[in-house]
Coordinates of C-alpha atoms and ligand atoms in Angstrom, one line a residue:
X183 CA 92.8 92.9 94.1
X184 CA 92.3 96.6 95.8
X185 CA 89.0 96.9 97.5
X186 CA 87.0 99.7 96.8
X187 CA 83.6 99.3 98.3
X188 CA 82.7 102.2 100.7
X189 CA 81.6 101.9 104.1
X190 CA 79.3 104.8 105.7
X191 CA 79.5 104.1 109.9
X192 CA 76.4 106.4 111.2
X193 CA 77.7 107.9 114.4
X194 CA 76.8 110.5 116.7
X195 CA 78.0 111.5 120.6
X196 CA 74.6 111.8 122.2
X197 CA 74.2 107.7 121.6
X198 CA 77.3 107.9 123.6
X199 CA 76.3 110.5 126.7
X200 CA 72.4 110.5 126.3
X201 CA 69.5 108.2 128.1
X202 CA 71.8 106.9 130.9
X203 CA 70.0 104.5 132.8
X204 CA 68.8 106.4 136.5
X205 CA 70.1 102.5 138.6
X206 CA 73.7 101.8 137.3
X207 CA 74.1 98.3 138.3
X208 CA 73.2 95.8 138.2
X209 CA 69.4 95.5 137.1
X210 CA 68.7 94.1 133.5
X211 CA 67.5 97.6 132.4
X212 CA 70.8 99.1 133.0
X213 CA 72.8 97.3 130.4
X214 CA 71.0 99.4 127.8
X215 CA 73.6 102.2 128.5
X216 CA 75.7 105.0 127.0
X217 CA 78.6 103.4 127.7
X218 CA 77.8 101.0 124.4
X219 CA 78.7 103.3 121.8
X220 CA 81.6 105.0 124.2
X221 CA 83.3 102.3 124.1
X222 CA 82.5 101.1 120.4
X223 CA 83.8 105.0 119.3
X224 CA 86.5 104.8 121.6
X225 CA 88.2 101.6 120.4
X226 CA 87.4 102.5 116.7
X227 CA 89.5 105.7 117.5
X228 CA 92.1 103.6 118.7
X229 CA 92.5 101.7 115.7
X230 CA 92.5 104.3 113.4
X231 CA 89.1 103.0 111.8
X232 CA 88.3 106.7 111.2
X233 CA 91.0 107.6 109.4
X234 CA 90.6 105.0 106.6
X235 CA 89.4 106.8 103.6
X236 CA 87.0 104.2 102.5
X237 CA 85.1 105.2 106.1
X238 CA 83.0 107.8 106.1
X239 CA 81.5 109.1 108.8
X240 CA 77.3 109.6 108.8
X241 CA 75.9 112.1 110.8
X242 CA 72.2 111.0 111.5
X243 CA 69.7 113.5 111.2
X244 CA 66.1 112.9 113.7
X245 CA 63.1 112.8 112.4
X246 CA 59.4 114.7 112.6
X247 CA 56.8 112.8 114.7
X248 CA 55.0 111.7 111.5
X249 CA 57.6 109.1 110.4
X250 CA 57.3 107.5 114.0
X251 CA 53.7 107.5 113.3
X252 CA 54.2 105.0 110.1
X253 CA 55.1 102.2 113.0
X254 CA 53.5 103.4 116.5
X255 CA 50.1 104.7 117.7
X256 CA 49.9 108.2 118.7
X257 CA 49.2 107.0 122.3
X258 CA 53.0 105.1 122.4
X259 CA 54.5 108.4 121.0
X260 CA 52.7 110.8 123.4
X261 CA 53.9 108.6 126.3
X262 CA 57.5 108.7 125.6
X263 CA 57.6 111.5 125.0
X264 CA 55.3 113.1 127.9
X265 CA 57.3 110.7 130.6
X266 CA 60.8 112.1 128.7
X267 CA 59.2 116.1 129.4
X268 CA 58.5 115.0 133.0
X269 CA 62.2 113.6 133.2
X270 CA 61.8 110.0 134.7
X271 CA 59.7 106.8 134.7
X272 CA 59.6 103.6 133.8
X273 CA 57.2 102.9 130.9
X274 CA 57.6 99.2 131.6
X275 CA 59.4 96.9 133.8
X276 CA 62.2 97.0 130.9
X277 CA 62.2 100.5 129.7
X278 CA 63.5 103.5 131.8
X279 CA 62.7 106.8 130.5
X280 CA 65.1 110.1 130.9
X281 CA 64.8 113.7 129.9
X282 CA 66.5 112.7 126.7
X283 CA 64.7 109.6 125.7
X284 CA 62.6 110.8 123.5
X285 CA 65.4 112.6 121.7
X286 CA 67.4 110.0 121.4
X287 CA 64.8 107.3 120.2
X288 CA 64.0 109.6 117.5
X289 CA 67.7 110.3 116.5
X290 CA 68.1 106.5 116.4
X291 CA 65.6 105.7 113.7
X292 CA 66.8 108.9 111.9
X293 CA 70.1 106.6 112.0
X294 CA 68.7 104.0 110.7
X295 CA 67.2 105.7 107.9
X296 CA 70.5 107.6 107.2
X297 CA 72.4 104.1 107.1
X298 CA 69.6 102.5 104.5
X299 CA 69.0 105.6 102.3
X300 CA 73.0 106.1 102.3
X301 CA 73.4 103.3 100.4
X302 CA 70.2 103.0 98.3
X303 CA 71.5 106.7 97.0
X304 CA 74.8 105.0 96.2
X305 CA 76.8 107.4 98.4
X306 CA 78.2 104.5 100.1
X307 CA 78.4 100.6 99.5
X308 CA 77.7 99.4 102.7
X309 CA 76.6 100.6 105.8
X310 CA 76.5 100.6 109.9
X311 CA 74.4 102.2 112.4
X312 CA 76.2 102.7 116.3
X313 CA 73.0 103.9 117.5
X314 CA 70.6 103.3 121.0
X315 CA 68.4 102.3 122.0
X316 CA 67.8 99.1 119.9
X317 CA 64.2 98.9 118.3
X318 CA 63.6 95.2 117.4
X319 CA 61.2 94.4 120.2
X320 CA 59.4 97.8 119.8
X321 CA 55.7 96.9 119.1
X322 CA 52.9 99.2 116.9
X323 CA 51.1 100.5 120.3
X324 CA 54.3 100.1 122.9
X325 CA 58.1 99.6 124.0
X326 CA 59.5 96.8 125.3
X327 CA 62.4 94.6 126.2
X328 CA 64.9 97.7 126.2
X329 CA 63.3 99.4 123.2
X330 CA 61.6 102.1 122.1
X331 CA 60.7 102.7 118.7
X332 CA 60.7 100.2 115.9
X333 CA 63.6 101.3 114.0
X334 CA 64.3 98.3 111.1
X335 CA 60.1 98.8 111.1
X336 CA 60.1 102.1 110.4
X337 CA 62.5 102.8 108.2
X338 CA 61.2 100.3 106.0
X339 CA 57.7 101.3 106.5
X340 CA 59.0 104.8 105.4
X341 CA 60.6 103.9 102.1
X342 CA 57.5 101.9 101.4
X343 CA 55.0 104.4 102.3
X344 CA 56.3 107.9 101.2
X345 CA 59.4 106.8 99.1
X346 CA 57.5 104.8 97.0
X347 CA 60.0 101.9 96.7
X348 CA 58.7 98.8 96.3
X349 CA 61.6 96.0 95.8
X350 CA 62.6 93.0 98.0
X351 CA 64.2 93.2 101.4
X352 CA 65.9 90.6 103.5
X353 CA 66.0 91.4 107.3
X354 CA 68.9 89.2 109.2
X355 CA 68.1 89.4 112.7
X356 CA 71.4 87.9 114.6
X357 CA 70.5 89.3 117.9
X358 CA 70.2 86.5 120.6
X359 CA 66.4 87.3 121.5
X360 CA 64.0 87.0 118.7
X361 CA 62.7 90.4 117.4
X362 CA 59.1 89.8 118.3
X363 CA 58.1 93.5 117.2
X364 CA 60.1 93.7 114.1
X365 CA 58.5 90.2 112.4
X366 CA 54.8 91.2 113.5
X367 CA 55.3 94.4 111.2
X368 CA 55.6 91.9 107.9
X369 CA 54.1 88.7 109.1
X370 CA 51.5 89.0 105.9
X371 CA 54.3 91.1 103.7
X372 CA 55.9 88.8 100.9
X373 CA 58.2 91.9 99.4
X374 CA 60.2 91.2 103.2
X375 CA 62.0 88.5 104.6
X376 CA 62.1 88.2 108.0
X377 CA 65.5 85.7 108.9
X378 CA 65.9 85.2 112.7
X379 CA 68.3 82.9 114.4
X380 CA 68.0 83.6 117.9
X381 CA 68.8 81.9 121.3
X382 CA 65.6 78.9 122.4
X383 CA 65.5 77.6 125.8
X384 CA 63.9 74.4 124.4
X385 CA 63.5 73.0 128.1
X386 CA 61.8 75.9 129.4
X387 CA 60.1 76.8 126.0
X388 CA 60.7 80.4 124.2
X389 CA 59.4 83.0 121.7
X390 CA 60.4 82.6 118.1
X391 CA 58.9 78.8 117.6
X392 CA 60.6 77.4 114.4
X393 CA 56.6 76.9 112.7
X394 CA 56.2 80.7 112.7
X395 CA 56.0 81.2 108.9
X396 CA 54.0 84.3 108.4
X397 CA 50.7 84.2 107.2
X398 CA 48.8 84.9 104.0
X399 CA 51.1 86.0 101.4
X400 CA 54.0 86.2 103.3
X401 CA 53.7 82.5 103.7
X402 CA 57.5 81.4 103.8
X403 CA 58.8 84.8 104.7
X404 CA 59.2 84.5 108.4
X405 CA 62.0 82.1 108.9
X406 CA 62.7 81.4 112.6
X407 CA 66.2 79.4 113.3
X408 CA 66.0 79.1 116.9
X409 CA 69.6 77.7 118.5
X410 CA 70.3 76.0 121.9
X411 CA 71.6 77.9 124.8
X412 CA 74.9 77.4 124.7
X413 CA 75.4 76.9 121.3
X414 CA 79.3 78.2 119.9
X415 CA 80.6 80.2 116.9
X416 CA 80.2 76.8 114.4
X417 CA 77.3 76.6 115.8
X418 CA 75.7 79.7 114.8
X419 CA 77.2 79.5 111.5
X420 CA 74.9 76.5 110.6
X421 CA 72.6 79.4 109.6
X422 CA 74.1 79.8 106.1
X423 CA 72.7 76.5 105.2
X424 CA 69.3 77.8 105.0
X425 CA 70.2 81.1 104.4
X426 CA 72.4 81.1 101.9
X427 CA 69.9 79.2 99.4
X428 CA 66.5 81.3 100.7
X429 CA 68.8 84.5 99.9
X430 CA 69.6 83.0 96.4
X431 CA 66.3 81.9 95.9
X432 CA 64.5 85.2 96.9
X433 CA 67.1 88.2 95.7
X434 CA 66.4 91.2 97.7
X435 CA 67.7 94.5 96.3
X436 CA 69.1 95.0 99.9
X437 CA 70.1 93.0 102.9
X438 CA 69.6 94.7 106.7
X439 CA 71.4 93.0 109.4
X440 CA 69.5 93.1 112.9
X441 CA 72.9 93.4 114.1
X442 CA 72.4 92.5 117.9
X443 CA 75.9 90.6 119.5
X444 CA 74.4 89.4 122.4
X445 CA 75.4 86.3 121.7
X446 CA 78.6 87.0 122.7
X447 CA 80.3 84.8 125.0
X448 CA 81.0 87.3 127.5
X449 CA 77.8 89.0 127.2
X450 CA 75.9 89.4 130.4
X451 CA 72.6 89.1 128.7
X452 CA 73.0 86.7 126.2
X453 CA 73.8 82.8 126.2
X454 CA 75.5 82.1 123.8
X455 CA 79.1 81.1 123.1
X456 CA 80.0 83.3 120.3
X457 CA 83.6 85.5 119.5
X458 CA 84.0 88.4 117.7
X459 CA 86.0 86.4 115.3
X460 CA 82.2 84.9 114.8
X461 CA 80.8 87.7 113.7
X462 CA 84.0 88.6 111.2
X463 CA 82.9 85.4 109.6
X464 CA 79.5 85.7 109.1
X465 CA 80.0 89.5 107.6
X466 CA 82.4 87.7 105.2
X467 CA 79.9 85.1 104.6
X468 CA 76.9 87.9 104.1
X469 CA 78.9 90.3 102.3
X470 CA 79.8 87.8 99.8
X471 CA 76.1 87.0 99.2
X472 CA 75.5 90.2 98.5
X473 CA 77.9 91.2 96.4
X474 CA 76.4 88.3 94.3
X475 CA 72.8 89.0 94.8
X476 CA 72.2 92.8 95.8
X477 CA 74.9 94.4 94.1
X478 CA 76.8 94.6 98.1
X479 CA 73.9 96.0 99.3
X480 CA 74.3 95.4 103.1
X481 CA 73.4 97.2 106.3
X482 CA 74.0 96.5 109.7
X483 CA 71.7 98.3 112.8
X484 CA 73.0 98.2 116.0
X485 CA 70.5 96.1 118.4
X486 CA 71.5 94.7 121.5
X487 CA 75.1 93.5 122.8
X488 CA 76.1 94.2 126.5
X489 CA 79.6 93.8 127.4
X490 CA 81.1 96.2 126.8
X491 CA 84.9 94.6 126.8
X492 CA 83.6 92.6 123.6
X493 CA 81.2 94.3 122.1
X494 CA 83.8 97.2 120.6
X495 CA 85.5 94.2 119.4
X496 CA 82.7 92.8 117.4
X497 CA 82.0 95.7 116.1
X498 CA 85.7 96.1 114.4
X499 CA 85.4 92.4 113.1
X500 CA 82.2 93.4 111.3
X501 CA 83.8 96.3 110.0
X502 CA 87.4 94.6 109.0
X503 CA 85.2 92.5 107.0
X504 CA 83.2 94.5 105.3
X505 CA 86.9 96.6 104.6
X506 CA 88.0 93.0 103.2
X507 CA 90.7 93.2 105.5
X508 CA 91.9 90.3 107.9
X509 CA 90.8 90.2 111.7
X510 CA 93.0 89.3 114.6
X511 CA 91.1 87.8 117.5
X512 CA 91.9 88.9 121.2
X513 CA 93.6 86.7 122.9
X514 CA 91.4 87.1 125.9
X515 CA 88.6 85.0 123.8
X516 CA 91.0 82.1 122.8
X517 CA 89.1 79.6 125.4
X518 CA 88.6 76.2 125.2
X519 CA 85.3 76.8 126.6
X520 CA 83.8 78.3 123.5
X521 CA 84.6 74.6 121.3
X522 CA 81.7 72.6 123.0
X523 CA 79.4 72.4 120.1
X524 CA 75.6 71.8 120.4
X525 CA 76.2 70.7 116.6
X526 CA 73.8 67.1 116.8
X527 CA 70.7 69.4 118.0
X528 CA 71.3 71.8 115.5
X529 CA 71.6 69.3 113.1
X530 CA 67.9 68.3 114.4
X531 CA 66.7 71.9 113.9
X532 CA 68.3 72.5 110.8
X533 CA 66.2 69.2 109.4
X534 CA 62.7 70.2 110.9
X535 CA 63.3 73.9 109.3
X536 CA 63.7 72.4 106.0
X537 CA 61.0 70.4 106.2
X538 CA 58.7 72.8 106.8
X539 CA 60.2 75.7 104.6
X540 CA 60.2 72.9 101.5
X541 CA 56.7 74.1 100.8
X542 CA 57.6 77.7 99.9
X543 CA 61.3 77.4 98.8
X544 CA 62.1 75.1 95.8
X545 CA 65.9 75.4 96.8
X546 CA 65.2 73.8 100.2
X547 CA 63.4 70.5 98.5
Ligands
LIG220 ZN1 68.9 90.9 122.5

């Protein structure tokens, strides 16, 4: 069967040369980086990605300080964006501020919204935004954990507020942290789903507790899947088992994917043992479930994802899948390592979840 679906890939250069960290190794702040999307753009280059006639290219337009105002105080705004006139500072321990950050946060919910509205206008079937920085830790009054402003949050917040659209949407959040900003936006919403399967110390303890339901209405729409440190591709693709039904059972009219690949095996952030052939998988997976529920309606944000060896790679397998095309792993991540399965605690998780999520989700009982 020829594919047809169209893919929009929202790209721009200054995610790639703009808001360079001022330390360049190797503090934890300095992995938020233009060297992401550099290398993302410069392997898609490479393989011809560009040139495929069912890619088009999105150019992301920034937005006017009132749309940041949907998600963040005025005090939050006026502080990026009086540190980015001064030229430096750190506005936390995790968030450096350049000349251009304030520039560059903006352009990258203007991304976002340029990857969503793409394809609710139908110009495209599907969707990806290479943009920086991330947004899901962003909070209402402040940054943190290497982001700025809320993107997922505002963008949403946007359509809602001045666009007037009122249907379901499913957030995926795949990053390895768990977006504590992005859930606290629609904690009490039931028209959003909040999905997160995130990386849990369960020794140490961790944010994103698996009783975190949401409250009042949205009782049943914050769904927290935390997995073990360590835990592999199979692993992570335990997910679909409560997914796949909740999906069913709830039918957005869109999917967004809080694309973070953190969990990458290699990454120097994350813990988790994931491939990029990981991430093909699950976009076959989601994309499937779309097609069947959302008419394909799927779009993936950039979030975090540090290595910058595999994190151009993940970024093709999402993309070869969405194309319908097959993906050939790298060699390089062909290591017996990565088959160590946490599978008998996620087994344990997967129970508790259902449990708890019987109350609110007939397909789970
Ligand atoms: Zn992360």
């Amino acid at each position: 069967m020829t594919k047809t679906n169209r893919i929009g890939i929202v790209v721009d250069e200054d995610f790639a040369t703009k808001n360079a960290p001022p330390y360049p190794h190797p503090i934890f702040l300095s992995y938020e980086n233009p060297l992401r999307i550099g290398s993302i753009l410069n392997f898609l280059e490479e393989k011809s990605i560009f040139l495929n006639e069912r890619i088009i290219k999105l150019k992301p337009v920034s937005v006017e300080e009132s749309v940041l105002k949907l998600a963040h105080t005025k005090y939050h705004i006026d502080s990026v964006r009086n540190f980015s006139n001064r030229g430096f500072g750190l506005l936390s321990e995790e968030i450096f501020i350049t000349e251009d950050t304030y520039e560059l946060a903006k352009l990258a919910v203007g991304g976002t919204i340029q990857a969503i509205d793409s394809v609710l206008n139908g110009n495209v079937d599907q969707s990806f935004a290479l943009i920086r920085p991330p947004g899901h830790h962003a909070l209402r009054e402040k940054a943190s954990g290497l982001c700025i402003f809320n993107n997922i949050a505002n963008s949403i917040i946007r359509l809602k507020d001045s666009r007037q659209y009122n249907k379901k949407i499913a957030i995926i959040d795949i990053d390895a942290h768990f977006g504590d900003g992005l859930v606290q936006y629609f904690y009490d919403d039931p028209s959003v789903l909040y999905f997160s399967v995130h990386e849990f110390d369960f020794e140490q303890g961790d944010i994103g507790f698996i009783d975190e339901l949401g409250e009042e209405e949205g009782l049943g729409k914050s769904i927290n899947f935390p997995i073990p440190l360590n835990s592999t591709g199979v692993d992570f693709l335990e997910i679909f088992d409560i997914l796949e039904p909740v999906l069913n059972e709830f039918t957005p009219d869109m999917i967004i994917i809080a694309a973070g690949f953190d969990l990458y095996f290699a990454d120097p952030i994350g813990n988790g043992k994931l491939t990029s052939n990981t991430y093909f998988k699950f976009t076959e997976r989601i994309l499937e479930i779309a097609n069947k529920i959302c008419n394909g309606k799927l779009i993936f944000i950039l979030e975090g994802g540090y290595s910058l060896i595999g994190l151009p790679h993940c970024i093709l397998a999402v993309i070869k899948a969405l194309l319908g095309e097959s993906y050939e792993q790298p060699t390089f991540e062909k290591l017996k390592f990565l088959t160590k399965s946490e599978k008998e605690n996620i087994d344990k998780i997967k129970k508790s979840l259902k449990k708890l999520l019987a109350d609110y989700w007939t397909s789970l009982r």
